[in-house]
């Protein structure tokens, strides 16, 4: 079946630094990637949608200059949290769809900003 | 009004009972509906999806869809302690992309 590999699984960073999260589709071409954020005891909140080779579409209220999304190839999408602050601490999850595959989720990244 | 609404629970049922989880959605044009299970600190796992009005059964799970009432439900028969988790209802957006929009989730606790 389809697999999306997400790294790192956990990251702790200092306030003001940037963190990059990668999602790779291992056995299919991901035409579209979705990035979600989940705070404790909350649901998955859609942050942005990205299609390979084009700019990401951000949801209302999500700062595009803070959460940089790059979908440079059909197998790789990255989310960079720039100038991270403690309020950015959350669980970030990617999801990908391809021509023959439905929604496949990565395993998630627990970000802690100290 | 939120796009997808669920009762956050917790819903507590004894082992062997039927657990009933409910979800409503706001976009009348929605066509595709999904149920996911999520354990704490993990990513969601797909249980099943449903597109057509009526019931869809898969093992101990039955999804029910009523588009006129904009209502989706999930029944879990013969509930087991291992079913204890958060259940997320998701609706595929039909406009402005194809993302899944999730409800808050219902926490289910099955006691032995």
mmCIF file of C-alpha atoms in Angstrom:
data_model
loop_
_atom_site.group_PDB
_atom_site.id
_atom_site.type_symbol
_atom_site.label_atom_id
_atom_site.label_comp_id
_atom_site.label_asym_id
_atom_site.label_seq_id
_atom_site.Cartn_x
_atom_site.Cartn_y
_atom_site.Cartn_z
ATOM 1 C CA UNK A 1 0.000 0.000 0.000
ATOM 2 C CA UNK A 2 0.865 3.669 -0.196
ATOM 3 C CA UNK A 3 3.325 4.986 2.386
ATOM 4 C CA UNK A 4 4.200 8.542 3.336
ATOM 5 C CA UNK A 5 7.371 8.896 5.365
ATOM 6 C CA UNK A 6 7.473 11.940 7.631
ATOM 7 C CA UNK A 7 10.611 13.185 9.416
ATOM 8 C CA UNK A 8 11.545 14.029 12.032
ATOM 9 C CA UNK A 9 9.057 12.359 14.370
ATOM 10 C CA UNK A 10 10.044 14.644 17.205
ATOM 11 C CA UNK A 11 11.970 17.888 17.314
ATOM 12 C CA UNK A 12 12.794 20.365 20.045
ATOM 13 C CA UNK A 13 14.052 23.756 18.994
ATOM 14 C CA UNK A 14 14.846 27.062 20.567
ATOM 15 C CA UNK A 15 12.528 30.001 20.171
ATOM 16 C CA UNK A 16 13.439 32.070 17.126
ATOM 17 C CA UNK A 17 14.958 29.232 15.121
ATOM 18 C CA UNK A 18 13.503 27.506 12.070
ATOM 19 C CA UNK A 19 12.502 23.880 11.718
ATOM 20 C CA UNK A 20 11.973 21.868 8.542
ATOM 21 C CA UNK A 21 9.630 18.898 8.355
ATOM 22 C CA UNK A 22 9.772 16.520 5.386
ATOM 23 C CA UNK A 23 7.159 14.262 3.908
ATOM 24 C CA UNK A 24 8.048 11.759 1.198
ATOM 25 C CA UNK A 25 5.723 9.495 -0.704
ATOM 26 C CA UNK A 26 7.679 6.260 -0.984
ATOM 27 C CA UNK A 27 5.829 4.259 -3.603
ATOM 28 C CA UNK A 28 3.569 6.655 -5.420
ATOM 29 C CA UNK A 29 3.568 10.117 -6.903
ATOM 30 C CA UNK A 30 1.861 12.606 -4.630
ATOM 31 C CA UNK A 31 0.063 15.075 -6.848
ATOM 32 C CA UNK A 32 -1.272 16.945 -3.843
ATOM 33 C CA UNK A 33 -0.006 17.270 -0.289
ATOM 34 C CA UNK A 34 -1.920 18.603 2.670
ATOM 35 C CA UNK A 35 -0.435 19.913 5.888
ATOM 36 C CA UNK A 36 -2.345 19.790 9.167
ATOM 37 C CA UNK A 37 -1.653 20.971 12.692
ATOM 38 C CA UNK A 38 -3.151 19.400 15.787
ATOM 39 C CA UNK A 39 -3.080 20.914 19.260
ATOM 40 C CA UNK A 40 -3.703 18.668 22.304
ATOM 41 C CA UNK A 41 -7.248 17.346 22.443
ATOM 42 C CA UNK A 42 -8.118 19.269 19.285
ATOM 43 C CA UNK A 43 -8.834 18.095 15.792
ATOM 44 C CA UNK A 44 -6.592 18.217 12.747
ATOM 45 C CA UNK A 45 -6.697 21.752 11.392
ATOM 46 C CA UNK A 46 -5.856 22.131 7.715
ATOM 47 C CA UNK A 47 -3.017 24.597 7.234
ATOM 48 C CA UNK A 48 -2.372 24.450 3.500
ATOM 49 C CA UNK A 49 -2.689 22.477 0.299
ATOM 50 C CA UNK A 50 0.177 22.147 -2.139
ATOM 51 C CA UNK A 51 0.387 20.796 -5.662
ATOM 52 C CA UNK A 52 3.677 19.784 -7.185
ATOM 53 C CA UNK A 53 5.439 22.690 -8.819
ATOM 54 C CA UNK A 54 3.029 25.392 -7.725
ATOM 55 C CA UNK A 55 2.585 27.650 -4.742
ATOM 56 C CA UNK A 56 0.747 26.345 -1.742
ATOM 57 C CA UNK A 57 -2.753 27.515 -0.928
ATOM 58 C CA UNK A 58 -3.031 28.500 2.706
ATOM 59 C CA UNK A 59 -6.111 28.390 4.879
ATOM 60 C CA UNK A 60 -7.464 31.585 6.320
ATOM 61 C CA UNK A 61 -5.519 32.623 9.382
ATOM 62 C CA UNK A 62 -2.369 30.650 8.530
ATOM 63 C CA UNK A 63 0.665 32.879 7.998
ATOM 64 C CA UNK A 64 2.279 31.932 4.717
ATOM 65 C CA UNK A 65 5.509 33.723 5.589
ATOM 66 C CA UNK A 66 5.809 31.777 8.804
ATOM 67 C CA UNK A 67 4.876 28.340 7.482
ATOM 68 C CA UNK A 68 6.792 27.868 4.260
ATOM 69 C CA UNK A 69 5.666 24.966 2.125
ATOM 70 C CA UNK A 70 7.663 23.596 -0.783
ATOM 71 C CA UNK A 71 6.377 20.835 -3.032
ATOM 72 C CA UNK A 72 9.250 20.691 -5.483
ATOM 73 C CA UNK A 73 8.738 17.136 -6.678
ATOM 74 C CA UNK A 74 6.018 14.516 -6.880
ATOM 75 C CA UNK A 75 7.527 12.654 -3.949
ATOM 76 C CA UNK A 76 8.633 15.363 -1.546
ATOM 77 C CA UNK A 77 6.965 18.201 0.295
ATOM 78 C CA UNK A 78 8.478 20.225 3.123
ATOM 79 C CA UNK A 79 7.040 22.487 5.779
ATOM 80 C CA UNK A 80 9.404 24.995 7.370
ATOM 81 C CA UNK A 81 8.305 26.733 10.537
ATOM 82 C CA UNK A 82 10.264 29.956 10.549
ATOM 83 C CA UNK A 83 11.135 31.901 13.676
ATOM 84 C CA UNK A 84 9.346 29.349 15.801
ATOM 85 C CA UNK A 85 7.776 30.379 19.092
ATOM 86 C CA UNK A 86 6.334 28.300 21.943
ATOM 87 C CA UNK A 87 2.798 28.793 20.587
ATOM 88 C CA UNK A 88 3.890 26.930 17.431
ATOM 89 C CA UNK A 89 4.437 23.802 19.508
ATOM 90 C CA UNK A 90 2.048 21.265 18.058
ATOM 91 C CA UNK A 91 1.680 17.986 16.201
ATOM 92 C CA UNK A 92 2.158 18.495 12.456
ATOM 93 C CA UNK A 93 0.852 15.869 10.027
ATOM 94 C CA UNK A 94 1.081 15.660 6.270
ATOM 95 C CA UNK A 95 -1.275 13.814 3.963
ATOM 96 C CA UNK A 96 -0.810 12.959 0.311
ATOM 97 C CA UNK A 97 -2.988 11.825 -2.530
ATOM 98 C CA UNK A 98 -1.925 10.351 -5.856
ATOM 99 C CA UNK A 99 -3.636 9.188 -9.014
ATOM 100 C CA UNK A 100 -4.316 5.704 -7.748
ATOM 101 C CA UNK A 101 -4.239 6.288 -4.017
ATOM 102 C CA UNK A 102 -6.500 7.956 -1.547
ATOM 103 C CA UNK A 103 -5.460 10.015 1.409
ATOM 104 C CA UNK A 104 -2.274 8.663 2.987
ATOM 105 C CA UNK A 105 -1.046 10.235 6.192
ATOM 106 C CA UNK A 106 2.470 10.631 7.463
ATOM 107 C CA UNK A 107 3.257 9.541 11.005
ATOM 108 C CA UNK A 108 3.379 13.099 12.301
ATOM 109 C CA UNK A 109 5.996 15.410 13.828
ATOM 110 C CA UNK A 110 5.823 16.548 17.419
ATOM 111 C CA UNK A 111 7.336 20.040 17.539
ATOM 112 C CA UNK A 112 8.279 21.563 20.879
ATOM 113 C CA UNK A 113 9.614 25.113 20.927
ATOM 114 C CA UNK A 114 11.426 26.099 24.129
ATOM 115 C CA UNK B 1 -21.047 27.172 11.818
ATOM 116 C CA UNK B 2 -18.157 24.736 11.699
ATOM 117 C CA UNK B 3 -17.796 22.639 8.588
ATOM 118 C CA UNK B 4 -17.797 19.315 10.444
ATOM 119 C CA UNK B 5 -19.208 18.849 13.927
ATOM 120 C CA UNK B 6 -18.928 15.975 16.348
ATOM 121 C CA UNK B 7 -19.761 15.498 19.984
ATOM 122 C CA UNK B 8 -16.383 15.368 21.717
ATOM 123 C CA UNK B 9 -17.579 12.920 24.349
ATOM 124 C CA UNK B 10 -16.227 11.017 26.090
ATOM 125 C CA UNK B 11 -18.509 8.197 25.067
ATOM 126 C CA UNK B 12 -18.274 5.267 27.437
ATOM 127 C CA UNK B 13 -19.631 1.819 26.575
ATOM 128 C CA UNK B 14 -19.111 -1.606 28.132
ATOM 129 C CA UNK B 15 -17.268 -4.317 26.262
ATOM 130 C CA UNK B 16 -19.516 -6.070 23.771
ATOM 131 C CA UNK B 17 -21.930 -3.152 23.399
ATOM 132 C CA UNK B 18 -22.629 -1.077 20.309
ATOM 133 C CA UNK B 19 -20.925 2.321 20.158
ATOM 134 C CA UNK B 20 -22.656 4.983 18.074
ATOM 135 C CA UNK B 21 -20.699 7.988 16.861
ATOM 136 C CA UNK B 22 -22.319 10.897 15.085
ATOM 137 C CA UNK B 23 -21.221 13.678 12.774
ATOM 138 C CA UNK B 24 -22.930 16.528 10.947
ATOM 139 C CA UNK B 25 -21.563 18.680 8.146
ATOM 140 C CA UNK B 26 -22.462 22.072 6.758
ATOM 141 C CA UNK B 27 -21.754 21.840 3.006
ATOM 142 C CA UNK B 28 -24.782 20.313 1.329
ATOM 143 C CA UNK B 29 -22.675 19.623 -1.759
ATOM 144 C CA UNK B 30 -20.319 17.267 0.073
ATOM 145 C CA UNK B 31 -20.015 13.850 -1.542
ATOM 146 C CA UNK B 32 -17.332 11.895 0.308
ATOM 147 C CA UNK B 33 -17.156 11.052 3.982
ATOM 148 C CA UNK B 34 -14.526 9.294 6.024
ATOM 149 C CA UNK B 35 -14.131 7.852 9.493
ATOM 150 C CA UNK B 36 -10.676 7.722 11.052
ATOM 151 C CA UNK B 37 -9.424 6.372 14.352
ATOM 152 C CA UNK B 38 -6.613 8.163 16.130
ATOM 153 C CA UNK B 39 -4.628 7.030 19.118
ATOM 154 C CA UNK B 40 -2.886 9.616 21.242
ATOM 155 C CA UNK B 41 0.264 10.927 19.566
ATOM 156 C CA UNK B 42 -0.344 8.979 16.370
ATOM 157 C CA UNK B 43 -1.616 9.908 12.940
ATOM 158 C CA UNK B 44 -5.164 8.955 11.906
ATOM 159 C CA UNK B 45 -5.961 5.481 10.597
ATOM 160 C CA UNK B 46 -8.720 5.076 8.029
ATOM 161 C CA UNK B 47 -11.633 2.941 9.202
ATOM 162 C CA UNK B 48 -13.907 3.373 6.221
ATOM 163 C CA UNK B 49 -15.365 5.810 3.756
ATOM 164 C CA UNK B 50 -18.869 6.236 2.388
ATOM 165 C CA UNK B 51 -20.192 8.062 -0.660
ATOM 166 C CA UNK B 52 -23.772 6.893 -1.055
ATOM 167 C CA UNK B 53 -26.819 7.337 1.128
ATOM 168 C CA UNK B 54 -27.558 4.370 3.326
ATOM 169 C CA UNK B 55 -25.402 1.909 5.205
ATOM 170 C CA UNK B 56 -21.988 0.497 4.452
ATOM 171 C CA UNK B 57 -20.680 -2.383 6.520
ATOM 172 C CA UNK B 58 -17.114 -3.552 7.043
ATOM 173 C CA UNK B 59 -16.656 -6.170 9.729
ATOM 174 C CA UNK B 60 -17.773 -4.746 13.069
ATOM 175 C CA UNK B 61 -18.096 -1.254 11.611
ATOM 176 C CA UNK B 62 -21.097 0.267 9.848
ATOM 177 C CA UNK B 63 -21.124 3.750 8.392
ATOM 178 C CA UNK B 64 -24.458 5.425 7.771
ATOM 179 C CA UNK B 65 -24.983 8.423 5.537
ATOM 180 C CA UNK B 66 -28.019 10.657 5.190
ATOM 181 C CA UNK B 67 -27.255 13.495 2.794
ATOM 182 C CA UNK B 68 -30.684 15.091 3.197
ATOM 183 C CA UNK B 69 -30.025 15.508 6.914
ATOM 184 C CA UNK B 70 -26.284 16.137 6.372
ATOM 185 C CA UNK B 71 -25.527 13.441 8.867
ATOM 186 C CA UNK B 72 -22.958 10.647 9.026
ATOM 187 C CA UNK B 73 -22.628 8.057 11.735
ATOM 188 C CA UNK B 74 -20.380 5.147 12.653
ATOM 189 C CA UNK B 75 -21.568 2.125 14.558
ATOM 190 C CA UNK B 76 -19.098 -0.201 16.209
ATOM 191 C CA UNK B 77 -20.580 -3.566 17.129
ATOM 192 C CA UNK B 78 -19.161 -5.833 19.828
ATOM 193 C CA UNK B 79 -16.962 -3.012 21.115
ATOM 194 C CA UNK B 80 -13.573 -4.057 22.486
ATOM 195 C CA UNK B 81 -11.243 -2.239 24.891
ATOM 196 C CA UNK B 82 -8.826 -1.920 21.957
ATOM 197 C CA UNK B 83 -11.432 0.253 20.220
ATOM 198 C CA UNK B 84 -10.827 2.929 22.846
ATOM 199 C CA UNK B 85 -9.527 5.884 20.844
ATOM 200 C CA UNK B 86 -10.614 9.168 19.305
ATOM 201 C CA UNK B 87 -12.798 8.823 16.218
ATOM 202 C CA UNK B 88 -12.571 11.546 13.631
ATOM 203 C CA UNK B 89 -15.198 12.283 11.035
ATOM 204 C CA UNK B 90 -13.819 13.876 7.860
ATOM 205 C CA UNK B 91 -15.529 15.380 4.841
ATOM 206 C CA UNK B 92 -13.840 15.939 1.513
ATOM 207 C CA UNK B 93 -14.032 19.480 0.273
ATOM 208 C CA UNK B 94 -15.684 19.694 -3.114
ATOM 209 C CA UNK B 95 -14.569 23.248 -3.795
ATOM 210 C CA UNK B 96 -11.238 25.034 -3.319
ATOM 211 C CA UNK B 97 -9.164 21.882 -3.333
ATOM 212 C CA UNK B 98 -9.720 18.299 -2.268
ATOM 213 C CA UNK B 99 -8.600 18.431 1.342
ATOM 214 C CA UNK B 100 -10.284 16.481 4.091
ATOM 215 C CA UNK B 101 -11.867 18.658 6.741
ATOM 216 C CA UNK B 102 -12.009 17.018 10.146
ATOM 217 C CA UNK B 103 -14.371 17.277 13.054
ATOM 218 C CA UNK B 104 -13.097 17.621 16.622
ATOM 219 C CA UNK B 105 -13.358 13.916 17.169
ATOM 220 C CA UNK B 106 -15.246 11.793 19.679
ATOM 221 C CA UNK B 107 -13.318 10.018 22.399
ATOM 222 C CA UNK B 108 -14.574 6.475 22.918
ATOM 223 C CA UNK B 109 -13.811 4.480 26.030
ATOM 224 C CA UNK B 110 -14.693 0.778 26.103
ATOM 225 C CA UNK B 111 -14.554 -0.760 29.552
ATOM 226 C CA UNK B 112 -13.891 -4.452 30.127
#
